Short mmCIF file of N, CA and C in Angstrom, two decimals:
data_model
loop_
_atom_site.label_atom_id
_atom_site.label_comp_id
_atom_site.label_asym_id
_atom_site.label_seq_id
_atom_site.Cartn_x
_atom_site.Cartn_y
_atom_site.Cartn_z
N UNK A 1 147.03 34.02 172.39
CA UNK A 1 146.63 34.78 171.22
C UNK A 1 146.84 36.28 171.44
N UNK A 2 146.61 36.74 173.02
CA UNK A 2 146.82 38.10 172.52
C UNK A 2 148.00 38.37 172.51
N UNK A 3 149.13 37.57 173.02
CA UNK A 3 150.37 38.35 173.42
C UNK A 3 151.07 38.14 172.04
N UNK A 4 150.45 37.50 171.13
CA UNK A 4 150.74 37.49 170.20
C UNK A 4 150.23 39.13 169.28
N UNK A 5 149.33 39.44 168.88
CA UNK A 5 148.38 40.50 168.87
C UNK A 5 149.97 41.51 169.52
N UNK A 6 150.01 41.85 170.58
CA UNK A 6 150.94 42.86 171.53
C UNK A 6 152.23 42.96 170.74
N UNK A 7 152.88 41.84 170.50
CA UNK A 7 154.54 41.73 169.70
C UNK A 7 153.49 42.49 168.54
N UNK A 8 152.80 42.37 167.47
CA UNK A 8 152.83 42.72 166.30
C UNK A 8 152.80 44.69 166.48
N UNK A 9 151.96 45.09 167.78
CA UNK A 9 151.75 46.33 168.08
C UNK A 9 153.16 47.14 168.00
N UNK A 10 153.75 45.92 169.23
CA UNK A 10 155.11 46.67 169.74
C UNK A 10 155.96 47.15 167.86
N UNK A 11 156.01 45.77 167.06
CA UNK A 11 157.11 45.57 166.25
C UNK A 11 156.38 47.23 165.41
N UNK A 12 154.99 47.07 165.50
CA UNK A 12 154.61 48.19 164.31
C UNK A 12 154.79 50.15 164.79
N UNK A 13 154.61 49.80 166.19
CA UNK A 13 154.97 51.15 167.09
C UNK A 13 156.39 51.24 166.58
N UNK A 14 157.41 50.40 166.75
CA UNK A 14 158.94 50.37 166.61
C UNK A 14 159.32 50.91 164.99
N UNK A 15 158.81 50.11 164.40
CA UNK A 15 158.80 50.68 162.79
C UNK A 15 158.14 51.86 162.55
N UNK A 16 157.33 52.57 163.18
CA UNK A 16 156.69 54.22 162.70
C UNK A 16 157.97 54.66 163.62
N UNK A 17 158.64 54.46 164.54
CA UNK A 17 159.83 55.58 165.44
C UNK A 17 160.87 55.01 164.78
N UNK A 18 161.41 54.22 163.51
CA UNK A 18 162.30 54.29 162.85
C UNK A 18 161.64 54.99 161.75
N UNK A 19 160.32 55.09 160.91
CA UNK A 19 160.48 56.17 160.04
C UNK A 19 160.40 57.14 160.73
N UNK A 20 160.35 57.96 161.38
CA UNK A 20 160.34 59.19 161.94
C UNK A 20 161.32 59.84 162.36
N UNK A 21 162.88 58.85 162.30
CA UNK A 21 164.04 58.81 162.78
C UNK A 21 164.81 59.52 161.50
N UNK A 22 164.26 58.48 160.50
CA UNK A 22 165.24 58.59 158.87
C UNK A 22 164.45 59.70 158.39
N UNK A 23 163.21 60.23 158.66
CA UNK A 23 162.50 61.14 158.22
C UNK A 23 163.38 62.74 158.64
N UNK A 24 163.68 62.62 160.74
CA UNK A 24 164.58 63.89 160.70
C UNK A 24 165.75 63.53 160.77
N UNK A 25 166.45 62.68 160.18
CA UNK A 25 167.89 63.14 159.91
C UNK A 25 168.17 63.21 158.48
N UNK A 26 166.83 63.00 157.76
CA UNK A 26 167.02 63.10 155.75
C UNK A 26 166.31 64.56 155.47
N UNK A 27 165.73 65.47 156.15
CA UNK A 27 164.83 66.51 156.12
C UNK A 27 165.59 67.63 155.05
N UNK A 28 166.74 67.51 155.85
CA UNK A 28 167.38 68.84 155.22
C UNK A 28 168.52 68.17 153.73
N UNK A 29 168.29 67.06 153.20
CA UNK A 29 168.96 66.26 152.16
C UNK A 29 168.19 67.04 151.24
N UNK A 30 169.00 67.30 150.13
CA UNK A 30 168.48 68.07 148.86
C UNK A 30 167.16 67.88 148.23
N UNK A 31 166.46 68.02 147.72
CA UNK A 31 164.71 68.06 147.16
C UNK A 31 165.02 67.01 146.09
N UNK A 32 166.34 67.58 144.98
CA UNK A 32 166.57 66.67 144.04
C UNK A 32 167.98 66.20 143.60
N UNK A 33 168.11 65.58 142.91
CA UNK A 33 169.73 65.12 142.77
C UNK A 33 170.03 65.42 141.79
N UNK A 34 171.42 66.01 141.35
CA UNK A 34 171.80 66.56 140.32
C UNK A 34 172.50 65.59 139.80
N UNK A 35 172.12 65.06 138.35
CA UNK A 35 172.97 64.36 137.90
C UNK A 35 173.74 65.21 136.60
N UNK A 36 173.81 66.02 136.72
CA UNK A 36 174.91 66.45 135.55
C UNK A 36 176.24 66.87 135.88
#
């Protein structure tokens, strides 16, 4: 049971350091999109 518990930690640690990834390489992407 716990090492079960541990994979869900690891998978959810892993998923906050992929948003944090797309977070600084989208930082400097425009505020808004011009559609005209």
């Amino acid at each position: 049971m716990y090492l079960h518990f541990f994979e869900k930690l690891n998978a959810w640690q892993e998923s906050l350091d992929l948003v944090e990834a797309i977070y600084r390489e989208t930082k400097n992407f425009p505020k808004r999109r011009n559609l005209g």
